[in-house]
Amino acid sequence: MNASQDIKVAQLDPLQFRRALGNFATGVTIVTAQNAQGEKVGVTANSFNSVSLDPALILWSIDKRSTSFPVFEQASHFVVNILSGAQIELSNRFARKNIDKFEGTQFHHGAGFAPVLDNCSAVFECERHQVLEGGDHWIIVGKVVNFTDEGRSPLLYHQGAYSSVMPHPSLGLALEACTDSAKKEQLFQTRLYRNAGFLMSRAMQGYLKRYAPKQMTSGLRTSEARLLMVLAGETATSKEELLRDVAVPMLEIDRATEILENMNLLENHEDFFALTEKGKEAAEQLFDIADGHQTEVFKKYSDQEKEAFFTILRDLIGFNA
């Protein structure tokens, strides 16, 4: 008897197999295409992966039972839209069946008239290169003809749930602070470390270094997040007031307000901006992130010390004058 005949192949449990695969965290994409007849399709997929840099090839796979496959097979091009952390609703929408997925969705046409979704983390416009057999899926290989990189924090999928990118805790162990107490005391007596401007600048750098990655898990850029929080705080509503409180260039405010309006987070009235209900919810989530970080940073200080600190800050910006 052949030795190989003694080996019995265990029957894989599909549910357990899928659960095990779920331990591999992936990004979330929506792959879109349009055929010559103008039929548009889009499916949520986490099977995207890179294949080659030269030539630039990527791949993804689609269930053979999918009613969207004929359009992907007919279309000359398709687009892989890598979703940001702010696009969970869009991911859910394109995962549904028997609805017009593109109704109310912000997009423009790219190569081969394939729909390119707005405000994603990154976009890869591809020419259909090859379709391969892959069990119960078709493996579609694309040659990248154009791409954009918006740098937004991506939406992740892990163990059957949406997730987001956070720096690994071990990366925060290598602190830049001096650990020699005598040398530290000597350093603090120098003119530089008794200069309020220098210390506030360094303090802001240190604070944002740990806060910014947490804020980015929302999928919003810093300017967009600040704008939402300022509008929620009701200290500014016009462009001039936002320029003062958001502290980014006017060009960035124009871009941020346009993006937030397209995301249905903001209403642009003639003389002022206002948050939608969805925008208020997004701002509340941002405040929760900010409050959590603030609590962590100030946990070793007493309530009196914290209040004195905030009083000084308000004085410096002229709020208590």
Coordinates of C-alpha atoms in Angstrom, one line a residue:
M1 CA 0.0 0.0 0.0
N2 CA 1.3 3.4 -0.9
A3 CA 2.2 5.4 2.2
S4 CA 0.1 8.3 1.0
Q5 CA -3.0 6.1 1.0
D6 CA -2.7 5.8 4.8
I7 CA -3.2 9.5 5.3
K8 CA -6.8 10.5 5.8
V9 CA -7.6 14.0 4.9
A10 CA -9.7 15.6 7.6
Q11 CA -12.9 17.2 6.6
L12 CA -12.6 21.0 7.3
D13 CA -15.4 22.6 9.1
P14 CA -16.3 25.7 6.9
L15 CA -17.4 27.8 9.8
Q16 CA -14.3 27.0 12.0
F17 CA -12.1 27.5 8.9
R18 CA -13.6 30.9 8.3
R19 CA -13.2 31.8 12.0
A20 CA -9.5 30.8 11.9
L21 CA -9.0 33.0 8.8
G22 CA -10.5 35.9 10.7
N23 CA -7.4 36.0 12.9
F24 CA -5.6 37.5 9.9
A25 CA -6.5 41.2 10.1
T26 CA -7.2 42.8 6.7
G27 CA -8.2 46.1 5.2
V28 CA -11.7 46.6 3.8
T29 CA -12.2 47.5 0.2
I30 CA -15.1 48.1 -2.2
V31 CA -14.3 46.9 -5.7
T32 CA -16.2 48.6 -8.5
A33 CA -16.6 48.3 -12.2
Q34 CA -18.8 49.4 -15.1
N35 CA -19.4 47.5 -18.4
A36 CA -19.9 48.9 -21.9
Q37 CA -23.7 49.0 -21.3
G38 CA -23.3 51.3 -18.3
E39 CA -24.1 48.7 -15.7
K40 CA -22.3 49.6 -12.4
V41 CA -21.4 47.0 -9.8
G42 CA -19.6 47.3 -6.4
V43 CA -18.9 44.7 -3.8
T44 CA -17.3 44.9 -0.3
A45 CA -14.2 42.6 -0.2
N46 CA -11.3 42.0 2.1
S47 CA -9.5 39.6 -0.2
F48 CA -7.4 42.3 -1.8
N49 CA -3.6 41.8 -2.0
S50 CA -0.6 42.9 -3.9
V51 CA 1.1 40.6 -6.4
S52 CA 3.9 42.4 -8.1
L53 CA 5.6 45.8 -8.2
D54 CA 7.0 45.5 -11.8
P55 CA 4.6 45.2 -13.4
A56 CA 2.2 46.7 -10.9
L57 CA -0.3 43.8 -10.2
I58 CA -2.9 43.3 -7.5
L59 CA -5.6 40.7 -7.0
W60 CA -8.9 40.1 -5.2
S61 CA -11.4 37.3 -5.3
I62 CA -15.2 37.1 -5.8
D63 CA -17.7 34.4 -5.0
K64 CA -18.7 32.5 -8.2
R65 CA -22.3 32.8 -7.1
S66 CA -22.1 36.6 -7.1
T67 CA -24.5 38.3 -9.5
S68 CA -22.0 41.1 -9.9
F69 CA -19.3 38.9 -11.5
P70 CA -20.6 39.1 -15.1
V71 CA -20.0 42.9 -15.1
F72 CA -16.5 42.4 -13.7
E73 CA -15.9 39.8 -16.4
Q74 CA -17.2 42.2 -19.1
A75 CA -15.6 45.4 -17.9
S76 CA -12.1 46.4 -19.2
H77 CA -11.2 48.0 -15.8
F78 CA -12.1 47.9 -12.2
V79 CA -11.2 50.0 -9.1
V80 CA -10.1 48.8 -5.7
N81 CA -11.3 51.5 -3.2
I82 CA -9.6 51.0 0.2
L83 CA -12.0 52.3 2.8
S84 CA -11.1 54.7 5.6
G85 CA -12.1 54.2 9.2
A86 CA -15.0 56.7 8.6
Q87 CA -16.6 54.5 5.9
I88 CA -18.2 51.6 7.8
E89 CA -21.7 52.6 6.6
L90 CA -20.4 52.5 3.0
S91 CA -18.9 49.1 3.6
N92 CA -22.2 47.8 4.9
R93 CA -24.1 49.3 2.0
F94 CA -22.0 47.6 -0.7
A95 CA -22.2 44.3 1.2
R96 CA -26.0 44.3 0.8
K97 CA -28.0 42.8 -2.0
N98 CA -30.9 43.9 -4.2
I99 CA -30.4 47.7 -3.6
D100 CA -29.0 50.5 -5.7
K101 CA -25.6 50.7 -4.0
F102 CA -24.6 53.9 -5.8
E103 CA -27.7 55.9 -5.0
G104 CA -26.5 58.8 -2.8
T105 CA -22.9 57.6 -3.0
Q106 CA -20.2 60.2 -3.9
F107 CA -18.1 58.9 -6.8
H108 CA -16.5 59.9 -10.1
H109 CA -15.5 57.8 -13.1
G110 CA -11.9 56.6 -13.5
A111 CA -10.2 54.4 -16.0
G112 CA -12.6 52.4 -18.2
F113 CA -15.5 54.4 -16.6
A114 CA -15.1 52.4 -13.4
P115 CA -16.6 54.2 -10.4
V116 CA -14.0 55.7 -8.0
L117 CA -15.4 56.3 -4.5
D118 CA -14.6 59.6 -2.8
N119 CA -12.7 60.1 0.4
C120 CA -11.1 56.7 0.6
S121 CA -7.7 55.9 2.2
A122 CA -6.3 54.9 -1.2
V123 CA -7.6 54.0 -4.7
F124 CA -6.2 51.6 -7.3
E125 CA -7.6 51.9 -10.8
C126 CA -6.8 48.6 -12.7
E127 CA -7.0 47.1 -16.1
R128 CA -8.4 43.6 -15.9
H129 CA -5.3 41.4 -16.5
Q130 CA -6.3 37.9 -15.7
V131 CA -9.2 35.8 -14.3
L132 CA -8.1 32.6 -12.6
E133 CA -10.0 29.6 -11.1
G134 CA -9.9 29.6 -7.3
G135 CA -12.2 26.9 -5.9
D136 CA -15.6 28.5 -5.2
H137 CA -14.2 32.0 -6.1
W138 CA -12.8 33.7 -9.2
I139 CA -9.4 35.3 -8.6
I140 CA -9.2 38.6 -10.5
V141 CA -5.8 40.0 -11.2
G142 CA -5.5 43.7 -12.2
K143 CA -2.8 45.8 -13.7
V144 CA -2.6 49.1 -11.8
V145 CA -2.9 52.0 -14.3
N146 CA -3.4 54.8 -11.7
F147 CA -3.6 55.2 -8.0
T148 CA -4.2 57.8 -5.3
D149 CA -3.0 57.9 -1.7
E150 CA -5.1 60.1 0.7
G151 CA -3.3 58.9 3.8
R152 CA -6.5 58.3 5.8
S153 CA -6.4 55.7 8.6
P154 CA -7.9 52.6 7.0
L155 CA -10.9 50.5 8.1
L156 CA -9.8 47.0 9.3
Y157 CA -11.6 43.7 9.6
H158 CA -10.6 41.3 12.4
Q159 CA -12.3 38.3 13.9
G160 CA -15.6 39.1 12.2
A161 CA -15.7 42.7 13.4
Y162 CA -14.6 46.1 12.1
S163 CA -11.5 47.5 13.7
S164 CA -9.0 50.3 13.3
V165 CA -5.2 50.9 13.3
M166 CA -3.5 51.8 16.6
P167 CA 0.3 52.0 17.3
H168 CA 1.6 48.9 19.1
P169 CA 2.0 49.6 22.8
S170 CA 5.7 48.6 22.8
L171 CA 6.5 51.5 20.4
G172 CA 5.9 53.9 23.3
L173 CA 8.5 52.4 25.6
A174 CA 11.5 54.2 24.0
L175 CA 10.8 57.6 25.6
E176 CA 13.0 60.5 24.7
A177 CA 13.0 61.8 28.3
C178 CA 16.2 61.9 30.3
T179 CA 16.2 59.1 33.0
D180 CA 19.2 60.4 35.0
S181 CA 17.5 62.5 37.8
A182 CA 20.7 64.5 38.4
K183 CA 21.2 65.3 34.7
K184 CA 17.5 66.0 34.4
E185 CA 17.5 68.5 37.2
Q186 CA 20.6 70.2 35.6
L187 CA 18.8 70.3 32.2
F188 CA 15.7 71.9 33.7
Q189 CA 17.8 74.7 35.2
T190 CA 19.0 75.8 31.8
R191 CA 17.5 78.9 30.1
L192 CA 16.0 76.7 27.3
Y193 CA 14.0 74.5 29.7
R194 CA 12.8 77.6 31.6
N195 CA 11.5 79.1 28.4
A196 CA 7.7 78.9 28.3
G197 CA 7.5 79.0 24.5
F198 CA 9.9 76.1 24.1
L199 CA 8.3 74.1 26.8
M200 CA 4.7 74.6 25.4
S201 CA 6.0 73.6 21.9
R202 CA 7.6 70.5 23.2
A203 CA 4.6 69.6 25.4
M204 CA 2.3 70.0 22.4
Q205 CA 4.5 67.7 20.3
G206 CA 4.6 65.1 23.0
Y207 CA 0.8 65.3 23.5
L208 CA -0.1 65.0 19.8
K209 CA 2.4 62.3 19.2
R210 CA 0.2 59.9 21.3
Y211 CA -3.1 61.6 20.6
A212 CA -3.0 61.9 16.8
P213 CA -2.9 58.2 16.1
K214 CA -6.0 57.7 18.3
Q215 CA -7.9 60.4 16.5
M216 CA -6.9 59.0 13.1
T217 CA -8.8 55.8 13.9
S218 CA -11.9 57.8 13.1
G219 CA -10.8 57.8 9.4
L220 CA -10.9 61.6 9.4
R221 CA -8.0 63.9 8.7
T222 CA -6.8 66.2 11.5
S223 CA -8.3 69.2 9.9
E224 CA -11.7 67.5 9.4
A225 CA -11.7 66.2 13.0
R226 CA -10.8 69.6 14.4
L227 CA -13.5 71.3 12.3
L228 CA -16.2 68.9 13.6
M229 CA -15.2 69.4 17.2
V230 CA -15.0 73.2 16.9
L231 CA -18.5 73.3 15.3
A232 CA -19.8 70.9 18.0
G233 CA -18.3 73.3 20.6
E234 CA -20.3 76.1 19.0
T235 CA -17.5 78.6 19.3
A236 CA -17.3 79.2 15.6
T237 CA -19.6 78.8 12.6
S238 CA -18.2 81.1 9.8
K239 CA -15.0 80.5 7.8
E240 CA -13.3 83.3 9.6
E241 CA -14.1 82.0 13.0
L242 CA -13.1 78.4 11.9
L243 CA -9.8 79.8 10.7
R244 CA -9.1 81.1 14.2
D245 CA -10.1 77.9 16.1
V246 CA -9.3 75.1 13.7
A247 CA -5.8 76.5 13.2
V248 CA -5.2 75.2 9.7
P249 CA -4.9 77.2 6.4
M250 CA -8.1 78.4 4.7
L251 CA -7.4 76.2 1.7
E252 CA -7.5 73.2 4.1
I253 CA -10.7 74.4 5.7
D254 CA -12.3 74.7 2.2
R255 CA -11.3 71.2 1.4
A256 CA -12.3 69.8 4.8
T257 CA -15.8 71.4 4.7
E258 CA -16.4 70.1 1.2
I259 CA -15.4 66.6 2.2
L260 CA -17.5 66.7 5.4
E261 CA -20.5 68.0 3.4
N262 CA -20.1 65.1 0.9
M263 CA -20.0 62.7 3.9
N264 CA -23.3 64.2 5.2
L265 CA -21.6 65.4 8.3
L266 CA -21.9 69.1 7.6
E267 CA -24.4 71.5 6.1
N268 CA -22.9 74.5 4.2
H269 CA -25.3 77.5 4.6
E270 CA -24.5 80.8 2.9
D271 CA -23.0 82.5 6.0
F272 CA -22.3 79.6 8.3
F273 CA -21.7 75.9 8.7
A274 CA -23.8 73.5 10.8
L275 CA -23.4 69.9 11.8
T276 CA -26.0 67.3 10.7
E277 CA -27.2 64.7 13.2
K278 CA -24.7 62.3 11.7
G279 CA -22.0 65.0 12.1
K280 CA -22.9 65.5 15.8
E281 CA -22.5 61.8 16.4
A282 CA -19.1 61.8 14.7
A283 CA -18.0 64.8 16.8
E284 CA -19.2 63.1 20.0
Q285 CA -17.0 60.1 19.1
L286 CA -14.1 62.4 18.5
F287 CA -14.6 64.1 21.9
D288 CA -14.7 60.6 23.6
I289 CA -11.3 59.8 22.0
A290 CA -9.9 63.2 23.1
D291 CA -11.4 62.9 26.7
G292 CA -10.0 59.4 27.0
H293 CA -6.5 60.5 26.1
Q294 CA -6.7 63.5 28.3
T295 CA -7.7 61.4 31.3
E296 CA -4.8 59.1 30.6
V297 CA -2.3 62.0 30.4
F298 CA -3.5 63.8 33.5
K299 CA -4.2 60.9 35.8
K300 CA -1.2 61.5 38.0
Y301 CA -2.2 65.2 38.7
S302 CA -4.7 66.4 41.3
D303 CA -7.9 68.1 40.3
Q304 CA -6.4 71.4 41.7
E305 CA -3.3 71.0 39.5
K306 CA -5.4 70.3 36.4
E307 CA -7.7 73.3 37.0
A308 CA -4.6 75.5 37.5
F309 CA -3.2 74.2 34.3
F310 CA -6.3 74.9 32.3
T311 CA -6.7 78.3 33.9
I312 CA -3.2 79.2 32.7
L313 CA -3.9 78.0 29.2
R314 CA -7.1 80.0 29.0
D315 CA -5.3 83.1 30.3
L316 CA -2.6 82.7 27.6
I317 CA -5.2 82.6 24.8
G318 CA -7.0 85.6 26.3
F319 CA -10.1 83.6 27.3
N320 CA -10.1 84.8 30.9
A321 CA -9.4 88.4 30.1

